[in-house]
Amino acid sequence: MRRRTVNKRFTLFEDKVLKEKYYYAKHESGLDIYVFPKRMTQKTAWLGVKLGSFYEEGAIVDGDKKSYPSGIAHFLEHKLFSSADGVDACEILASIGADANAFTSNNKTVYMFSCTENFDKALAELVRFVYNPHFTAENVKSERGIITQEIRMCADSPYDTVSRNLLMALYGKCKLSSDVLGTEGSIAKINEKTLYDCYRSFYRCSNMALVVCGDVDGDAVLDAVDNNLPKKAAQDSPVLPVLSHTSAVKKSYIEKAMSVSQPIFEIGIKDAMPSADPCERLSRDVAMTILDEMLFSRASELFGELFEGGFINESYSYGYSITRDAAFHSIYGEGDDPKFVLEKIKAYIRRIKEIGLSESDFLRCKRVMYAEFIRDFDSVDDVAGSLINIVFDGGELFEYRKIIDGVTFEDVNACLYSSFNEECFALSVINKID
Amino acid sequence: MMIDIEYTSKCDRVKVYKYGTDVFKSENISIYFAVPTEKEKNVSRSLLLSVLKRGTESFPSQRQINERLDELYATLVNLKNQKYDGVQLLGISADAIKRDYTNGEDVLSQALDVMGEMLFKPLFDERTGLLCEEYVSSEKENYKSIILSQINEPRTYAAIRCREEMFSSLGLIETLDGMCERIDEQTAESLTKAYREILESLEIVVFYVGERSASEIADRVEAMLPSLDSVASLPGKTQGAALLENREEPVEIIESHDSSQSRLVMGYNCRVTWHDEDYYAMLLCNEILGASPVSKLFMNVREALSLCYECSSVYNSARGALFVTTGIDSENYALALSAIKEQVEDIKKGKFTDAELSAAKKSVANVYAAVYDSPSAIERFYLGRIINGIDMDVAGFLEKISALAREDVVGAAEKLSLHTVYLLRGEGMDEEADRE
């Protein structure tokens, strides 16, 4: 990786191995701007704010501690598309050929569009609508009806429920397990005043980033920001709350009966509190992801045994998730005896801890991780998504590749022995209704 | 040959189509057996395909295949089963990282060895001479569990039930239960017979996206082929899918379910499939009706009435039908039903603005222009057209869309005839936590 100043406004980041580069500029408003050129038909822009369900309670804003109802980040995401003249931002974007969308997660809210033409106009509209909220008692009420249906749709999905329940088992009832959508009870407390208050607390340029990817011109991006951002003095970022938790799981088993054809389950294994240092978090992410690949992938001994034995079917996945506030491994499967699978996995890990990992497995799995990282550069959306994730977490995209390159067998071994303690396992099951 | 596509063939049995591009970090290939579509063979062929991925002569278990693919920079191998009018393509695709990113290692070439094994050297039981019995029975169970798990999500289940109600009585599609019965009938013997049948009238279709020449790919694939004692004549195409008759009055079906939300699916018959000239107008009509966040369904049923979170439409161009789907409270059923009907009627009456028409055209253009940004989308777009003998690139496709006038959309909408209304009525879950 190299970095150098390109012109007065942009700094270049480049990776010779990936054959990719991007530009970074800090706008005078405090907004971080990233421009990632890709020779593709589609162009995309993602405007993100560090506001997700984790930060709805306890952020310090201009010296005051703020708490908002659960689900407010997501509610804001829905409502920002409205404007004073009654024309939805989606309509304006669609009229110039841009396809708009947005999402909210536990640590961010992102507004984006993709298009093949009129990129500059669409970017101007994205900036305009995100920075010009319009909430009224009436439009908030009608949105509540829509979100209520979204909550019910997710409650009816066994796949969403199994994951939601797993978080509840791992962390108990707290922000770490609270649903991004909120509950029907919590969204009833949201009105136009709470929305404006929350918006002013978090939607500050210093707490946001713009990521652009595609065949675009960096100066035009800066112009669109200059011309459409409301003129006001830079403000301090909110101080985001740090969510703490115990190392043991809250509950080791949670179940619910739903209309499913056979039980579905998700096993969670809680990892230690993540480091406050972003670089250390990235390193742990890489080492743990490789470790999980070694232990749980479809080329692993475990998968072979469970699949050949008929204890699970093709619907199987695994992964390691780490954010600033929490980290855990998860394994998803479908089969008649989830408790048996859990015991198998525990015994398997105990045995691996005794006999040790294989270095050839390590090399193969490291290669898998590198390959998966490489593939992300073949889509403008994947690039924008990776970039915004990593910069919001305080990291740098190409640094990530260097970390993958540098991770050693010893690092991964150390991860094995520092994780997977017996008190860290939880099992969430959706059973068939009798 | 088609614009953008390089074509070559080998010994009349291997047809290679190549789309040349250097924008991706990986190269993508699909190798298919081309067979005439035969409805009664659907299940055995799908099952056969999944047995092929379980083990080969050199890699007797799925785990060993996966391990090998992971060594090859996690080459992604997927089973592919595409049905076109008259022709079914059954095969395997691979997405392999290019040499520029693998220290010069030629990953695709090695991945082709694995693909060749999977397609032509599956694991046989030496004793019986049949495909491995253990893998057949295990894949039967896996297949059934995938089929049955489609009931898990109310939104998926309701969509399937509506489609079943429309098409299965006429024998046009199989119900979930019917599929499971069909799976149960399969044996190592029947699958081995199906496999031999495919090999005997062997025709291979290959689609490649990358920088190698079509002839290099053709040579590699030809080298995979087994030597065949007798080769039957190439299969012909069978007839395209039959279409459903319109109903005078739509049939309403209401079923109960343990869910908090009700799912409404409205099946419209239109009898316009993708080789009709009206196909383009129907596509645009669907876009205006419910394929985007500025569509009539979204703006009116969701935004204006706030009845639902999701209200959208999907046009099935193979069956000639259009489905509207939404999730609502059951007390709003009548209201949602009439609001949705009203949106469809409005398009029939030409009650949509020029702005709506123009936004819909741009939205289609945006989606299709993005075809060139993904190897699998390139294959989907071109291969379907090649098989059906339609010589058209994305620009040509978009010209058709752009040339459509409001009357064309109205004309397409007039063909929409409500056939089946399906409501999966949520009987409410006993929920304490979720309501707080």
Tab-separated table of N, CA, C and O in Angstrom, chain A residues 186-269:
chain	number	residue	atom	x	y	z
A	186	SER	N	-41.785	-0.039	21.123
A	186	SER	CA	-40.787	1.037	21.117
A	186	SER	C	-41.029	2.037	19.984
A	186	SER	O	-40.833	3.238	20.166
A	187	ILE	N	-41.487	1.573	18.828
A	187	ILE	CA	-41.687	2.546	17.743
A	187	ILE	C	-42.928	3.419	17.972
A	187	ILE	O	-43.060	4.483	17.375
A	188	ALA	N	-43.795	2.956	18.895
A	188	ALA	CA	-44.951	3.793	19.242
A	188	ALA	C	-44.485	5.069	19.947
A	188	ALA	O	-45.192	6.078	19.967
A	189	LYS	N	-43.288	5.018	20.548
A	189	LYS	CA	-42.769	6.189	21.280
A	189	LYS	C	-42.063	7.179	20.368
A	189	LYS	O	-41.590	8.229	20.812
A	190	ILE	N	-41.914	6.819	19.102
A	190	ILE	CA	-41.189	7.707	18.185
A	190	ILE	C	-42.159	8.698	17.542
A	190	ILE	O	-43.200	8.313	17.034
A	191	ASN	N	-41.814	9.988	17.627
A	191	ASN	CA	-42.620	10.999	16.937
A	191	ASN	C	-41.696	11.963	16.210
A	191	ASN	O	-40.467	11.780	16.219
A	192	GLU	N	-42.272	12.984	15.573
A	192	GLU	CA	-41.423	13.860	14.763
A	192	GLU	C	-40.373	14.581	15.606
A	192	GLU	O	-39.265	14.859	15.149
A	193	LYS	N	-40.704	14.848	16.873
A	193	LYS	CA	-39.734	15.552	17.725
A	193	LYS	C	-38.537	14.670	18.047
A	193	LYS	O	-37.388	15.107	17.976
A	194	THR	N	-38.819	13.390	18.431
A	194	THR	CA	-37.685	12.504	18.734
A	194	THR	C	-36.844	12.270	17.482
A	194	THR	O	-35.621	12.182	17.559
A	195	LEU	N	-37.505	12.213	16.339
A	195	LEU	CA	-36.754	12.002	15.090
A	195	LEU	C	-35.817	13.184	14.819
A	195	LEU	O	-34.640	12.992	14.505
A	196	TYR	N	-36.338	14.409	14.932
A	196	TYR	CA	-35.484	15.588	14.700
A	196	TYR	C	-34.331	15.628	15.693
A	196	TYR	O	-33.187	15.914	15.342
A	197	ASP	N	-34.639	15.332	16.949
A	197	ASP	CA	-33.607	15.368	17.983
A	197	ASP	C	-32.491	14.360	17.668
A	197	ASP	O	-31.309	14.690	17.675
A	198	CYS	N	-32.912	13.140	17.340
A	198	CYS	CA	-31.936	12.086	17.035
A	198	CYS	C	-31.148	12.438	15.769
A	198	CYS	O	-29.931	12.270	15.703
A	199	TYR	N	-31.869	12.963	14.781
A	199	TYR	CA	-31.211	13.363	13.532
A	199	TYR	C	-30.106	14.386	13.814
A	199	TYR	O	-28.967	14.243	13.360
A	200	ARG	N	-30.441	15.409	14.621
A	200	ARG	CA	-29.449	16.473	14.894
A	200	ARG	C	-28.259	15.954	15.701
A	200	ARG	O	-27.154	16.442	15.571
A	201	SER	N	-28.513	14.926	16.498
A	201	SER	CA	-27.415	14.381	17.304
A	201	SER	C	-26.401	13.607	16.455
A	201	SER	O	-25.205	13.685	16.690
A	202	PHE	N	-26.900	12.847	15.502
A	202	PHE	CA	-26.015	11.919	14.785
A	202	PHE	C	-25.674	12.323	13.353
A	202	PHE	O	-24.594	12.023	12.868
A	203	TYR	N	-26.628	12.964	12.660
A	203	TYR	CA	-26.388	13.282	11.245
A	203	TYR	C	-25.547	14.545	11.136
A	203	TYR	O	-25.996	15.587	10.664
A	204	ARG	N	-24.320	14.426	11.604
A	204	ARG	CA	-23.359	15.519	11.525
A	204	ARG	C	-22.264	15.049	10.592
A	204	ARG	O	-21.863	13.871	10.654
A	205	CYS	N	-21.776	15.933	9.753
A	205	CYS	CA	-20.801	15.518	8.739
A	205	CYS	C	-19.618	14.775	9.353
A	205	CYS	O	-19.096	13.824	8.775
A	206	SER	N	-19.214	15.205	10.548
A	206	SER	CA	-18.053	14.576	11.188
A	206	SER	C	-18.347	13.136	11.595
A	206	SER	O	-17.431	12.375	11.904
A	207	ASN	N	-19.624	12.750	11.609
A	207	ASN	CA	-20.013	11.402	12.014
A	207	ASN	C	-20.457	10.577	10.796
A	207	ASN	O	-21.127	9.571	10.924
A	208	MET	N	-20.073	11.071	9.605
A	208	MET	CA	-20.582	10.452	8.377
A	208	MET	C	-19.468	10.242	7.349
A	208	MET	O	-18.381	10.796	7.482
A	209	ALA	N	-19.757	9.446	6.339
A	209	ALA	CA	-18.793	9.251	5.253
A	209	ALA	C	-19.544	9.037	3.948
A	209	ALA	O	-20.647	8.483	3.937
A	210	LEU	N	-18.926	9.508	2.869
A	210	LEU	CA	-19.474	9.290	1.526
A	210	LEU	C	-18.501	8.403	0.761
A	210	LEU	O	-17.307	8.712	0.687
A	211	VAL	N	-19.007	7.301	0.230
A	211	VAL	CA	-18.169	6.399	-0.556
A	211	VAL	C	-18.756	6.294	-1.956
A	211	VAL	O	-19.954	6.040	-2.114
A	212	VAL	N	-17.901	6.528	-2.948
A	212	VAL	CA	-18.357	6.488	-4.330
A	212	VAL	C	-17.531	5.452	-5.072
A	212	VAL	O	-16.318	5.375	-4.875
A	213	CYS	N	-18.173	4.627	-5.891
A	213	CYS	CA	-17.405	3.643	-6.645
A	213	CYS	C	-17.946	3.527	-8.062
A	213	CYS	O	-19.156	3.506	-8.277
A	214	GLY	N	-17.019	3.465	-9.018
A	214	GLY	CA	-17.406	3.343	-10.422
A	214	GLY	C	-16.531	4.250	-11.275
A	214	GLY	O	-15.522	4.780	-10.797
A	215	ASP	N	-16.969	4.413	-12.507
A	215	ASP	CA	-16.201	5.217	-13.448
A	215	ASP	C	-16.591	6.688	-13.250
A	215	ASP	O	-17.394	7.224	-13.998
A	216	VAL	N	-16.078	7.306	-12.174
A	216	VAL	CA	-16.514	8.658	-11.811
A	216	VAL	C	-15.328	9.592	-11.622
A	216	VAL	O	-14.197	9.160	-11.406
A	217	ASP	N	-15.633	10.881	-11.635
A	217	ASP	CA	-14.607	11.896	-11.522
A	217	ASP	C	-14.619	12.468	-10.095
A	217	ASP	O	-15.647	12.942	-9.612
A	218	GLY	N	-13.479	12.396	-9.420
A	218	GLY	CA	-13.374	12.818	-8.023
A	218	GLY	C	-13.758	14.275	-7.803
A	218	GLY	O	-14.438	14.602	-6.827
A	219	ASP	N	-13.350	15.161	-8.727
A	219	ASP	CA	-13.659	16.583	-8.535
A	219	ASP	C	-15.161	16.829	-8.617
A	219	ASP	O	-15.705	17.667	-7.898
A	220	ALA	N	-15.828	16.079	-9.494
A	220	ALA	CA	-17.282	16.228	-9.607
A	220	ALA	C	-17.964	15.795	-8.309
A	220	ALA	O	-18.980	16.361	-7.910
A	221	VAL	N	-17.385	14.797	-7.647
A	221	VAL	CA	-17.935	14.340	-6.366
A	221	VAL	C	-17.828	15.472	-5.340
A	221	VAL	O	-18.785	15.798	-4.639
A	222	LEU	N	-16.651	16.094	-5.300
A	222	LEU	CA	-16.462	17.199	-4.351
A	222	LEU	C	-17.406	18.355	-4.659
A	222	LEU	O	-17.969	18.970	-3.758
A	223	ASP	N	-17.588	18.629	-5.942
A	223	ASP	CA	-18.509	19.708	-6.328
A	223	ASP	C	-19.933	19.422	-5.856
A	223	ASP	O	-20.610	20.306	-5.340
A	224	ALA	N	-20.361	18.186	-6.048
A	224	ALA	CA	-21.726	17.836	-5.653
A	224	ALA	C	-21.910	18.020	-4.146
A	224	ALA	O	-22.959	18.471	-3.687
A	225	VAL	N	-20.876	17.692	-3.391
A	225	VAL	CA	-20.955	17.866	-1.938
A	225	VAL	C	-20.964	19.368	-1.606
A	225	VAL	O	-21.810	19.851	-0.851
A	226	ASP	N	-20.014	20.099	-2.199
A	226	ASP	CA	-19.929	21.548	-1.950
A	226	ASP	C	-21.257	22.251	-2.226
A	226	ASP	O	-21.692	23.099	-1.467
A	227	ASN	N	-21.852	21.887	-3.332
A	227	ASN	CA	-23.033	22.627	-3.781
A	227	ASN	C	-24.329	22.220	-3.079
A	227	ASN	O	-25.317	22.931	-3.175
A	228	ASN	N	-24.343	21.077	-2.430
A	228	ASN	CA	-25.616	20.599	-1.890
A	228	ASN	C	-25.666	20.449	-0.377
A	228	ASN	O	-26.739	20.253	0.189
A	229	LEU	N	-24.511	20.538	0.239
A	229	LEU	CA	-24.485	20.442	1.694
A	229	LEU	C	-24.957	21.773	2.275
A	229	LEU	O	-24.482	22.823	1.854
A	230	PRO	N	-25.899	21.761	3.234
A	230	PRO	CA	-26.301	23.026	3.849
A	230	PRO	C	-25.072	23.673	4.494
A	230	PRO	O	-24.250	22.978	5.082
A	231	LYS	N	-24.970	24.971	4.340
A	231	LYS	CA	-23.787	25.655	4.877
A	231	LYS	C	-23.933	25.825	6.375
A	231	LYS	O	-24.815	26.534	6.851
A	232	LYS	N	-23.131	25.138	7.128
A	232	LYS	CA	-23.080	25.423	8.561
A	232	LYS	C	-21.740	24.971	9.121
A	232	LYS	O	-21.032	24.192	8.496
A	233	ALA	N	-21.415	25.488	10.306
A	233	ALA	CA	-20.108	25.211	10.881
A	233	ALA	C	-19.982	23.731	11.232
A	233	ALA	O	-20.967	23.080	11.567
A	234	ALA	N	-18.750	23.217	11.129
A	234	ALA	CA	-18.507	21.823	11.493
A	234	ALA	C	-18.854	21.606	12.957
A	234	ALA	O	-18.625	22.472	13.798
A	235	GLN	N	-19.470	20.454	13.260
A	235	GLN	CA	-19.860	20.157	14.646
A	235	GLN	C	-19.046	18.976	15.159
A	235	GLN	O	-18.542	18.178	14.374
A	236	ASP	N	-18.987	18.848	16.484
A	236	ASP	CA	-18.287	17.697	17.062
A	236	ASP	C	-19.075	16.421	16.798
A	236	ASP	O	-20.297	16.441	16.763
A	237	SER	N	-18.358	15.314	16.675
A	237	SER	CA	-19.035	14.023	16.531
A	237	SER	C	-19.638	13.621	17.869
A	237	SER	O	-19.075	13.949	18.909
A	238	PRO	N	-20.731	12.879	17.853
A	238	PRO	CA	-21.221	12.332	19.124
A	238	PRO	C	-20.210	11.309	19.647
A	238	PRO	O	-19.501	10.678	18.855
A	239	VAL	N	-20.144	11.172	20.964
A	239	VAL	CA	-19.289	10.127	21.528
A	239	VAL	C	-20.158	8.881	21.655
A	239	VAL	O	-21.133	8.861	22.405
A	240	LEU	N	-19.828	7.869	20.875
A	240	LEU	CA	-20.688	6.687	20.817
A	240	LEU	C	-20.514	5.833	22.063
A	240	LEU	O	-19.396	5.700	22.580
A	241	PRO	N	-21.599	5.271	22.560
A	241	PRO	CA	-21.497	4.453	23.775
A	241	PRO	C	-20.733	3.164	23.500
A	241	PRO	O	-20.762	2.650	22.381
A	242	VAL	N	-20.042	2.662	24.516
A	242	VAL	CA	-19.395	1.360	24.394
A	242	VAL	C	-20.252	0.363	25.167
A	242	VAL	O	-20.592	0.594	26.324
A	243	LEU	N	-20.651	-0.696	24.496
A	243	LEU	CA	-21.540	-1.665	25.135
A	243	LEU	C	-20.689	-2.786	25.719
A	243	LEU	O	-19.897	-3.386	25.008
A	244	SER	N	-20.859	-3.022	26.991
A	244	SER	CA	-20.027	-4.080	27.584
A	244	SER	C	-20.887	-5.313	27.868
A	244	SER	O	-22.112	-5.244	27.887
A	245	HIS	N	-20.229	-6.417	28.052
A	245	HIS	CA	-20.956	-7.654	28.364
A	245	HIS	C	-20.026	-8.623	29.074
A	245	HIS	O	-18.803	-8.486	29.014
A	246	THR	N	-20.633	-9.623	29.691
A	246	THR	CA	-19.838	-10.634	30.394
A	246	THR	C	-19.281	-11.635	29.391
A	246	THR	O	-19.745	-11.699	28.249
A	247	SER	N	-18.328	-12.441	29.823
A	247	SER	CA	-17.765	-13.398	28.864
A	247	SER	C	-18.655	-14.637	28.720
A	247	SER	O	-18.674	-15.249	27.658
A	248	ALA	N	-19.392	-14.976	29.792
A	248	ALA	CA	-20.264	-16.156	29.684
A	248	ALA	C	-21.566	-15.778	28.979
A	248	ALA	O	-21.972	-14.620	28.992
A	249	VAL	N	-22.229	-16.772	28.365
A	249	VAL	CA	-23.505	-16.493	27.711
A	249	VAL	C	-24.590	-16.290	28.773
A	249	VAL	O	-24.466	-16.758	29.898
A	250	LYS	N	-25.650	-15.576	28.389
A	250	LYS	CA	-26.738	-15.321	29.328
A	250	LYS	C	-27.569	-16.593	29.523
A	250	LYS	O	-27.966	-16.928	30.611
A	251	LYS	N	-27.823	-17.267	28.398
A	251	LYS	CA	-28.608	-18.503	28.424
A	251	LYS	C	-27.918	-19.434	27.452
A	251	LYS	O	-27.513	-19.009	26.376
A	252	SER	N	-27.827	-20.716	27.799
A	252	SER	CA	-27.123	-21.602	26.868
A	252	SER	C	-28.091	-22.220	25.846
A	252	SER	O	-27.664	-22.813	24.858
A	253	TYR	N	-29.407	-22.072	26.099
A	253	TYR	CA	-30.361	-22.673	25.158
A	253	TYR	C	-31.608	-21.818	25.054
A	253	TYR	O	-32.115	-21.310	26.052
A	254	ILE	N	-32.087	-21.644	23.836
A	254	ILE	CA	-33.329	-20.894	23.638
A	254	ILE	C	-34.085	-21.562	22.489
A	254	ILE	O	-33.467	-21.982	21.505
A	255	GLU	N	-35.399	-21.709	22.645
A	255	GLU	CA	-36.137	-22.363	21.562
A	255	GLU	C	-37.497	-21.708	21.359
A	255	GLU	O	-38.000	-20.996	22.222
A	256	LYS	N	-38.056	-21.953	20.197
A	256	LYS	CA	-39.369	-21.444	19.864
A	256	LYS	C	-39.952	-22.401	18.833
A	256	LYS	O	-39.207	-22.951	18.014
A	257	ALA	N	-41.273	-22.587	18.871
A	257	ALA	CA	-41.908	-23.463	17.875
A	257	ALA	C	-42.550	-22.611	16.786
A	257	ALA	O	-43.224	-21.626	17.078
A	258	MET	N	-42.294	-22.964	15.548
A	258	MET	CA	-42.892	-22.251	14.410
A	258	MET	C	-43.245	-23.268	13.319
A	258	MET	O	-42.891	-24.438	13.426
A	259	SER	N	-43.916	-22.782	12.266
A	259	SER	CA	-44.295	-23.692	11.172
A	259	SER	C	-43.104	-23.977	10.260
A	259	SER	O	-42.999	-23.405	9.183
A	260	VAL	N	-42.220	-24.834	10.723
A	260	VAL	CA	-41.068	-25.196	9.892
A	260	VAL	C	-41.130	-26.683	9.556
A	260	VAL	O	-41.754	-27.459	10.285
A	261	SER	N	-40.473	-27.076	8.472
A	261	SER	CA	-40.553	-28.474	8.039
A	261	SER	C	-39.682	-29.374	8.907
A	261	SER	O	-39.957	-30.546	9.074
A	262	GLN	N	-38.582	-28.822	9.411
A	262	GLN	CA	-37.754	-29.551	10.371
A	262	GLN	C	-37.005	-28.501	11.189
A	262	GLN	O	-36.932	-27.344	10.783
A	263	PRO	N	-36.462	-28.875	12.363
A	263	PRO	CA	-35.829	-27.860	13.208
A	263	PRO	C	-34.704	-27.117	12.473
A	263	PRO	O	-33.976	-27.714	11.678
A	264	ILE	N	-34.628	-25.815	12.728
A	264	ILE	CA	-33.486	-25.048	12.235
A	264	ILE	C	-32.767	-24.481	13.462
A	264	ILE	O	-33.392	-24.236	14.488
A	265	PHE	N	-31.487	-24.333	13.362
A	265	PHE	CA	-30.760	-23.910	14.562
A	265	PHE	C	-29.546	-23.052	14.238
A	265	PHE	O	-29.029	-23.075	13.116
A	266	GLU	N	-29.144	-22.286	15.232
A	266	GLU	CA	-27.927	-21.507	15.099
A	266	GLU	C	-27.168	-21.601	16.420
A	266	GLU	O	-27.736	-21.385	17.490
A	267	ILE	N	-25.915	-21.964	16.302
A	267	ILE	CA	-25.067	-22.072	17.483
A	267	ILE	C	-24.203	-20.813	17.528
A	267	ILE	O	-23.639	-20.410	16.516
A	268	GLY	N	-24.138	-20.184	18.698
A	268	GLY	CA	-23.287	-19.002	18.843
A	268	GLY	C	-22.205	-19.287	19.846
A	268	GLY	O	-22.434	-19.980	20.845
A	269	ILE	N	-21.011	-18.792	19.574
A	269	ILE	CA	-19.909	-18.958	20.518
A	269	ILE	C	-19.322	-17.576	20.745
A	269	ILE	O	-18.739	-16.973	19.842
